Short mmCIF file of N, CA and C in Angstrom, two decimals:
data_model
loop_
_atom_site.label_atom_id
_atom_site.label_comp_id
_atom_site.label_asym_id
_atom_site.label_seq_id
_atom_site.Cartn_x
_atom_site.Cartn_y
_atom_site.Cartn_z
N ILE A 259 -16.02 -9.22 -4.36
CA ILE A 259 -15.07 -8.44 -3.58
C ILE A 259 -14.34 -9.40 -2.65
N MET A 260 -13.03 -9.28 -2.65
CA MET A 260 -12.21 -10.11 -1.77
C MET A 260 -11.28 -9.19 -0.97
N GLY A 261 -11.19 -9.45 0.31
CA GLY A 261 -10.24 -8.76 1.16
C GLY A 261 -9.14 -9.73 1.56
N LEU A 262 -7.94 -9.23 1.65
CA LEU A 262 -6.80 -10.07 1.96
C LEU A 262 -5.99 -9.42 3.06
N ASP A 263 -5.58 -10.21 4.04
CA ASP A 263 -4.70 -9.71 5.10
C ASP A 263 -3.87 -10.88 5.59
N GLY A 264 -2.69 -10.59 6.08
CA GLY A 264 -1.84 -11.63 6.63
C GLY A 264 -2.18 -12.00 8.06
N SER A 265 -3.00 -11.18 8.70
CA SER A 265 -3.31 -11.36 10.11
C SER A 265 -4.68 -11.99 10.31
N ARG A 266 -4.70 -13.16 10.92
CA ARG A 266 -5.98 -13.82 11.21
C ARG A 266 -6.84 -12.97 12.15
N PRO A 267 -6.29 -12.39 13.23
CA PRO A 267 -7.13 -11.53 14.09
C PRO A 267 -7.74 -10.34 13.33
N ALA A 268 -6.99 -9.74 12.41
CA ALA A 268 -7.54 -8.63 11.63
C ALA A 268 -8.70 -9.11 10.77
N LEU A 269 -8.57 -10.30 10.19
CA LEU A 269 -9.65 -10.84 9.37
C LEU A 269 -10.87 -11.19 10.21
N GLN A 270 -10.67 -11.63 11.44
CA GLN A 270 -11.80 -11.92 12.31
C GLN A 270 -12.58 -10.64 12.63
N VAL A 271 -11.87 -9.55 12.87
CA VAL A 271 -12.53 -8.26 13.09
C VAL A 271 -13.27 -7.84 11.82
N ALA A 272 -12.62 -7.97 10.68
CA ALA A 272 -13.24 -7.58 9.42
C ALA A 272 -14.51 -8.39 9.15
N THR A 273 -14.51 -9.65 9.51
CA THR A 273 -15.68 -10.50 9.31
C THR A 273 -16.87 -9.97 10.10
N THR A 274 -16.63 -9.47 11.31
CA THR A 274 -17.73 -8.93 12.10
C THR A 274 -18.26 -7.62 11.51
N LEU A 275 -17.43 -6.90 10.78
CA LEU A 275 -17.84 -5.62 10.18
C LEU A 275 -18.47 -5.78 8.80
N ALA A 276 -18.05 -6.79 8.07
CA ALA A 276 -18.54 -7.00 6.71
C ALA A 276 -18.63 -8.49 6.42
N ALA A 277 -19.63 -9.13 6.98
CA ALA A 277 -19.77 -10.58 6.90
C ALA A 277 -19.97 -11.08 5.47
N ASP A 278 -20.42 -10.23 4.56
CA ASP A 278 -20.70 -10.66 3.19
C ASP A 278 -19.47 -10.64 2.28
N LEU A 279 -18.33 -10.20 2.78
CA LEU A 279 -17.12 -10.17 1.97
C LEU A 279 -16.39 -11.50 2.03
N HIS A 280 -15.68 -11.81 0.97
CA HIS A 280 -14.82 -12.99 0.91
C HIS A 280 -13.45 -12.55 1.44
N LEU A 281 -13.09 -13.02 2.62
CA LEU A 281 -11.84 -12.62 3.25
C LEU A 281 -10.87 -13.79 3.26
N VAL A 282 -9.60 -13.49 2.94
CA VAL A 282 -8.59 -14.53 2.80
C VAL A 282 -7.35 -14.14 3.58
N GLN A 283 -6.80 -15.09 4.32
CA GLN A 283 -5.51 -14.85 4.96
C GLN A 283 -4.44 -15.32 4.00
N ALA A 284 -3.54 -14.41 3.65
CA ALA A 284 -2.49 -14.75 2.68
C ALA A 284 -1.34 -13.76 2.82
N ASP A 285 -0.23 -14.12 2.21
CA ASP A 285 0.95 -13.28 2.16
C ASP A 285 0.80 -12.34 0.97
N VAL A 286 0.92 -11.05 1.21
CA VAL A 286 0.73 -10.04 0.16
C VAL A 286 1.81 -10.13 -0.92
N HIS A 287 2.89 -10.85 -0.64
CA HIS A 287 3.95 -11.03 -1.64
C HIS A 287 3.61 -12.13 -2.64
N TRP A 288 2.68 -13.01 -2.28
CA TRP A 288 2.30 -14.15 -3.13
C TRP A 288 0.78 -14.26 -3.09
N LEU A 289 0.11 -13.51 -3.94
CA LEU A 289 -1.35 -13.43 -3.90
C LEU A 289 -1.99 -14.70 -4.45
N PRO A 290 -2.98 -15.25 -3.71
CA PRO A 290 -3.64 -16.49 -4.14
C PRO A 290 -4.76 -16.21 -5.15
N VAL A 291 -4.38 -15.56 -6.25
CA VAL A 291 -5.34 -15.12 -7.24
C VAL A 291 -4.74 -15.40 -8.62
N ALA A 292 -5.59 -15.80 -9.56
CA ALA A 292 -5.12 -16.08 -10.91
C ALA A 292 -4.62 -14.80 -11.59
N SER A 293 -3.69 -14.97 -12.50
CA SER A 293 -3.18 -13.84 -13.27
C SER A 293 -4.29 -13.17 -14.07
N SER A 294 -4.24 -11.86 -14.14
CA SER A 294 -5.20 -11.04 -14.90
C SER A 294 -6.65 -11.28 -14.50
N SER A 295 -6.91 -11.54 -13.22
CA SER A 295 -8.27 -11.86 -12.78
C SER A 295 -8.91 -10.79 -11.90
N VAL A 296 -8.18 -9.73 -11.58
CA VAL A 296 -8.68 -8.72 -10.64
C VAL A 296 -9.05 -7.45 -11.40
N ASP A 297 -10.31 -7.04 -11.25
CA ASP A 297 -10.80 -5.84 -11.95
C ASP A 297 -10.23 -4.55 -11.36
N LEU A 298 -10.07 -4.51 -10.06
CA LEU A 298 -9.55 -3.34 -9.36
C LEU A 298 -8.80 -3.82 -8.14
N ALA A 299 -7.56 -3.41 -7.99
CA ALA A 299 -6.77 -3.79 -6.82
C ALA A 299 -6.48 -2.53 -6.01
N LEU A 300 -6.75 -2.61 -4.72
CA LEU A 300 -6.44 -1.52 -3.79
C LEU A 300 -5.37 -2.01 -2.84
N CYS A 301 -4.35 -1.21 -2.67
CA CYS A 301 -3.28 -1.51 -1.71
C CYS A 301 -2.99 -0.20 -0.99
N LEU A 302 -3.72 0.04 0.08
CA LEU A 302 -3.71 1.33 0.76
C LEU A 302 -3.02 1.22 2.11
N GLU A 303 -2.01 2.04 2.30
CA GLU A 303 -1.29 2.09 3.58
C GLU A 303 -0.70 0.73 3.94
N VAL A 304 -0.11 0.06 2.96
CA VAL A 304 0.48 -1.26 3.17
C VAL A 304 1.97 -1.27 2.85
N LEU A 305 2.34 -0.75 1.68
CA LEU A 305 3.70 -0.91 1.18
C LEU A 305 4.77 -0.37 2.11
N GLU A 306 4.46 0.68 2.86
CA GLU A 306 5.46 1.27 3.77
C GLU A 306 5.78 0.34 4.95
N HIS A 307 4.97 -0.71 5.14
CA HIS A 307 5.19 -1.67 6.22
C HIS A 307 5.99 -2.89 5.77
N LEU A 308 6.27 -3.00 4.48
CA LEU A 308 6.87 -4.22 3.92
C LEU A 308 8.37 -4.07 3.68
N THR A 309 9.12 -5.10 4.03
CA THR A 309 10.55 -5.08 3.75
C THR A 309 10.84 -5.34 2.28
N ALA A 310 9.89 -5.96 1.56
CA ALA A 310 10.09 -6.25 0.13
C ALA A 310 8.87 -5.78 -0.67
N PRO A 311 8.66 -4.46 -0.76
CA PRO A 311 7.47 -3.97 -1.46
C PRO A 311 7.46 -4.30 -2.96
N ASP A 312 8.63 -4.51 -3.56
CA ASP A 312 8.66 -4.83 -4.98
C ASP A 312 7.97 -6.16 -5.27
N LEU A 313 8.05 -7.11 -4.35
CA LEU A 313 7.35 -8.38 -4.54
C LEU A 313 5.84 -8.15 -4.63
N THR A 314 5.33 -7.29 -3.79
CA THR A 314 3.90 -6.99 -3.80
C THR A 314 3.51 -6.22 -5.05
N LEU A 315 4.32 -5.25 -5.46
CA LEU A 315 4.02 -4.50 -6.68
C LEU A 315 4.01 -5.44 -7.89
N ARG A 316 4.96 -6.35 -7.93
CA ARG A 316 5.00 -7.34 -9.02
C ARG A 316 3.73 -8.20 -9.03
N GLU A 317 3.32 -8.63 -7.85
CA GLU A 317 2.12 -9.46 -7.73
C GLU A 317 0.85 -8.69 -8.13
N LEU A 318 0.77 -7.43 -7.73
CA LEU A 318 -0.39 -6.62 -8.11
C LEU A 318 -0.45 -6.48 -9.63
N GLY A 319 0.68 -6.32 -10.26
CA GLY A 319 0.72 -6.27 -11.72
C GLY A 319 0.32 -7.59 -12.34
N ARG A 320 0.71 -8.68 -11.73
CA ARG A 320 0.37 -10.01 -12.26
C ARG A 320 -1.12 -10.27 -12.21
N VAL A 321 -1.76 -9.96 -11.08
CA VAL A 321 -3.17 -10.34 -10.90
C VAL A 321 -4.15 -9.34 -11.51
N SER A 322 -3.70 -8.13 -11.76
CA SER A 322 -4.60 -7.08 -12.20
C SER A 322 -4.88 -7.13 -13.69
N ARG A 323 -6.13 -6.84 -14.04
CA ARG A 323 -6.49 -6.56 -15.43
C ARG A 323 -7.10 -5.17 -15.54
N GLY A 324 -7.20 -4.50 -14.40
CA GLY A 324 -7.73 -3.14 -14.35
C GLY A 324 -6.83 -2.27 -13.51
N PRO A 325 -7.37 -1.18 -13.00
CA PRO A 325 -6.54 -0.25 -12.22
C PRO A 325 -6.00 -0.87 -10.93
N VAL A 326 -4.84 -0.37 -10.54
CA VAL A 326 -4.24 -0.66 -9.24
C VAL A 326 -4.09 0.69 -8.55
N ILE A 327 -4.71 0.83 -7.40
CA ILE A 327 -4.64 2.08 -6.65
C ILE A 327 -3.83 1.83 -5.39
N LEU A 328 -2.78 2.64 -5.23
CA LEU A 328 -1.84 2.47 -4.12
C LEU A 328 -1.75 3.78 -3.35
N SER A 329 -1.55 3.68 -2.05
CA SER A 329 -1.27 4.89 -1.28
C SER A 329 -0.20 4.60 -0.25
N THR A 330 0.52 5.65 0.08
CA THR A 330 1.57 5.57 1.10
C THR A 330 1.78 6.97 1.67
N PRO A 331 2.30 7.09 2.88
CA PRO A 331 2.59 8.41 3.41
C PRO A 331 3.60 9.16 2.53
N ASN A 332 3.35 10.43 2.32
CA ASN A 332 4.26 11.28 1.56
C ASN A 332 5.24 11.90 2.56
N GLN A 333 6.46 11.39 2.53
CA GLN A 333 7.49 11.89 3.45
C GLN A 333 8.21 13.08 2.83
N PRO A 334 8.62 14.04 3.58
CA PRO A 334 8.62 14.14 5.04
C PRO A 334 7.36 14.76 5.62
N PHE A 335 6.36 15.03 4.77
CA PHE A 335 5.17 15.73 5.23
C PHE A 335 4.35 14.92 6.24
N PHE A 336 4.29 13.59 6.04
CA PHE A 336 3.57 12.73 6.98
C PHE A 336 4.18 12.84 8.38
N ALA A 337 5.49 12.71 8.46
CA ALA A 337 6.17 12.79 9.75
C ALA A 337 6.01 14.18 10.37
N ALA A 338 6.12 15.22 9.55
CA ALA A 338 5.97 16.59 10.06
C ALA A 338 4.57 16.83 10.62
N ALA A 339 3.56 16.30 9.95
CA ALA A 339 2.19 16.44 10.45
C ALA A 339 2.02 15.74 11.78
N ASN A 340 2.63 14.57 11.92
CA ASN A 340 2.57 13.86 13.20
C ASN A 340 3.30 14.64 14.29
N LEU A 341 4.46 15.18 13.97
CA LEU A 341 5.19 15.98 14.95
C LEU A 341 4.36 17.18 15.39
N ALA A 342 3.67 17.81 14.45
CA ALA A 342 2.85 18.99 14.78
C ALA A 342 1.73 18.64 15.76
N ARG A 343 1.26 17.40 15.71
CA ARG A 343 0.22 16.99 16.68
C ARG A 343 0.80 16.16 17.82
N LEU A 344 2.13 16.24 17.96
CA LEU A 344 2.85 15.59 19.07
C LEU A 344 2.67 14.08 19.09
N LYS A 345 2.63 13.47 17.90
CA LYS A 345 2.48 12.02 17.78
C LYS A 345 3.81 11.43 17.32
N ASN A 346 4.16 10.28 17.84
CA ASN A 346 5.39 9.55 17.47
C ASN A 346 6.64 10.40 17.66
N LEU A 347 6.72 11.08 18.76
CA LEU A 347 7.87 11.96 19.03
C LEU A 347 9.20 11.21 19.04
N PRO A 348 9.29 10.02 19.64
CA PRO A 348 10.60 9.33 19.66
C PRO A 348 11.13 8.98 18.27
N THR A 349 10.23 8.87 17.28
CA THR A 349 10.65 8.54 15.91
C THR A 349 10.51 9.75 14.98
N TRP A 350 10.56 10.94 15.55
CA TRP A 350 10.48 12.19 14.79
C TRP A 350 9.23 12.24 13.91
N GLY A 351 8.13 11.72 14.44
CA GLY A 351 6.84 11.80 13.74
C GLY A 351 6.52 10.63 12.85
N ASP A 352 7.49 9.81 12.56
CA ASP A 352 7.21 8.67 11.69
C ASP A 352 6.57 7.55 12.48
N ASP A 353 5.74 6.78 11.82
CA ASP A 353 5.13 5.61 12.45
C ASP A 353 6.24 4.58 12.72
N PRO A 354 6.35 4.08 13.94
CA PRO A 354 7.44 3.15 14.25
C PRO A 354 7.34 1.82 13.49
N GLU A 355 6.19 1.52 12.90
CA GLU A 355 6.04 0.28 12.14
C GLU A 355 6.44 0.43 10.67
N HIS A 356 6.74 1.64 10.23
CA HIS A 356 7.12 1.85 8.83
C HIS A 356 8.58 1.44 8.62
N VAL A 357 8.81 0.70 7.53
CA VAL A 357 10.17 0.31 7.16
C VAL A 357 10.56 0.86 5.80
N GLN A 358 9.63 1.54 5.14
CA GLN A 358 9.88 2.22 3.87
C GLN A 358 9.44 3.67 4.01
N TRP A 359 10.18 4.58 3.39
CA TRP A 359 9.85 6.01 3.44
C TRP A 359 10.06 6.57 2.04
N TRP A 360 8.99 7.16 1.46
CA TRP A 360 9.08 7.69 0.11
C TRP A 360 8.56 9.11 0.02
N THR A 361 9.23 9.93 -0.75
CA THR A 361 8.64 11.17 -1.22
C THR A 361 7.65 10.77 -2.32
N ALA A 362 6.82 11.73 -2.75
CA ALA A 362 5.88 11.42 -3.83
C ALA A 362 6.62 10.98 -5.09
N ALA A 363 7.70 11.67 -5.45
CA ALA A 363 8.45 11.34 -6.66
C ALA A 363 9.11 9.96 -6.54
N ALA A 364 9.66 9.66 -5.38
CA ALA A 364 10.31 8.36 -5.18
C ALA A 364 9.29 7.22 -5.23
N PHE A 365 8.10 7.45 -4.67
CA PHE A 365 7.07 6.41 -4.71
C PHE A 365 6.61 6.17 -6.15
N ARG A 366 6.44 7.23 -6.90
CA ARG A 366 6.05 7.08 -8.30
C ARG A 366 7.10 6.26 -9.06
N ARG A 367 8.37 6.57 -8.85
CA ARG A 367 9.44 5.82 -9.52
C ARG A 367 9.42 4.35 -9.11
N ARG A 368 9.18 4.09 -7.84
CA ARG A 368 9.16 2.70 -7.36
C ARG A 368 8.03 1.92 -8.01
N VAL A 369 6.85 2.51 -8.04
CA VAL A 369 5.69 1.86 -8.66
C VAL A 369 5.95 1.63 -10.15
N ALA A 370 6.56 2.61 -10.82
CA ALA A 370 6.79 2.53 -12.26
C ALA A 370 7.74 1.40 -12.66
N ARG A 371 8.46 0.83 -11.71
CA ARG A 371 9.29 -0.34 -12.02
C ARG A 371 8.44 -1.53 -12.42
N TRP A 372 7.19 -1.59 -11.90
CA TRP A 372 6.35 -2.77 -12.05
C TRP A 372 5.02 -2.51 -12.75
N LEU A 373 4.56 -1.27 -12.71
CA LEU A 373 3.26 -0.92 -13.26
C LEU A 373 3.38 0.35 -14.10
N THR A 374 2.41 0.58 -14.96
CA THR A 374 2.37 1.81 -15.73
C THR A 374 1.59 2.84 -14.92
N VAL A 375 2.27 3.88 -14.49
CA VAL A 375 1.64 4.92 -13.67
C VAL A 375 0.79 5.81 -14.56
N LYS A 376 -0.48 5.94 -14.21
CA LYS A 376 -1.41 6.78 -14.97
C LYS A 376 -1.62 8.14 -14.32
N ARG A 377 -1.58 8.15 -12.99
CA ARG A 377 -1.86 9.40 -12.28
C ARG A 377 -1.27 9.35 -10.88
N VAL A 378 -0.78 10.50 -10.42
CA VAL A 378 -0.28 10.64 -9.05
C VAL A 378 -1.07 11.77 -8.40
N LEU A 379 -1.67 11.47 -7.27
CA LEU A 379 -2.45 12.45 -6.52
C LEU A 379 -1.77 12.71 -5.18
N LEU A 380 -1.68 13.95 -4.81
CA LEU A 380 -1.14 14.32 -3.51
C LEU A 380 -2.30 14.79 -2.65
N ARG A 381 -2.61 14.02 -1.64
CA ARG A 381 -3.67 14.35 -0.68
C ARG A 381 -3.04 14.31 0.70
N PHE A 382 -2.69 15.47 1.18
CA PHE A 382 -1.92 15.62 2.41
C PHE A 382 -2.45 14.72 3.51
N PRO A 383 -1.57 13.93 4.13
CA PRO A 383 -0.14 13.76 3.88
C PRO A 383 0.19 12.48 3.11
N TRP A 384 -0.66 12.10 2.14
CA TRP A 384 -0.44 10.85 1.42
C TRP A 384 -0.15 11.09 -0.05
N THR A 385 0.50 10.09 -0.63
CA THR A 385 0.66 10.00 -2.09
C THR A 385 -0.23 8.86 -2.55
N ILE A 386 -1.03 9.12 -3.56
CA ILE A 386 -1.92 8.11 -4.14
C ILE A 386 -1.51 7.94 -5.60
N VAL A 387 -1.29 6.70 -6.00
CA VAL A 387 -0.90 6.40 -7.38
C VAL A 387 -1.98 5.51 -8.00
N VAL A 388 -2.41 5.90 -9.19
CA VAL A 388 -3.30 5.07 -9.98
C VAL A 388 -2.45 4.50 -11.11
N ALA A 389 -2.43 3.20 -11.21
CA ALA A 389 -1.56 2.53 -12.20
C ALA A 389 -2.32 1.40 -12.87
N HIS A 390 -1.69 0.84 -13.88
CA HIS A 390 -2.22 -0.33 -14.60
C HIS A 390 -1.09 -1.30 -14.83
N ARG A 391 -1.45 -2.50 -15.15
CA ARG A 391 -0.48 -3.53 -15.49
C ARG A 391 0.44 -3.01 -16.58
N ALA A 392 1.72 -3.28 -16.46
CA ALA A 392 2.69 -2.79 -17.46
C ALA A 392 2.56 -3.55 -18.76
#
């Protein structure tokens, strides 16, 4: 099992929580992993923070030989749920760190550019896609 994050402080926290994991600081757009070497890739609550999510989707397809599981907020339901609990009011419920916003259908289409989508799950307020290398 390998965990990857671009933030050294985040990896330091992760090390204290799971010292037995192999943790790597790297850019999610350029994964330091051999092609077709990953049995299962998880990319959860990441893509909506990236200015170039297609680079990451391409990389996940390159390194994967098994399933790729992705999740992202399902808009506009994610923002509406936050508004209902009075969170992120200045940004109409959206997380101020998000730079991508997808409906479930739009996220599926985006993933399908790089991976073969096998299943789409809607778990309020997220969209979860199970895909494989194209």
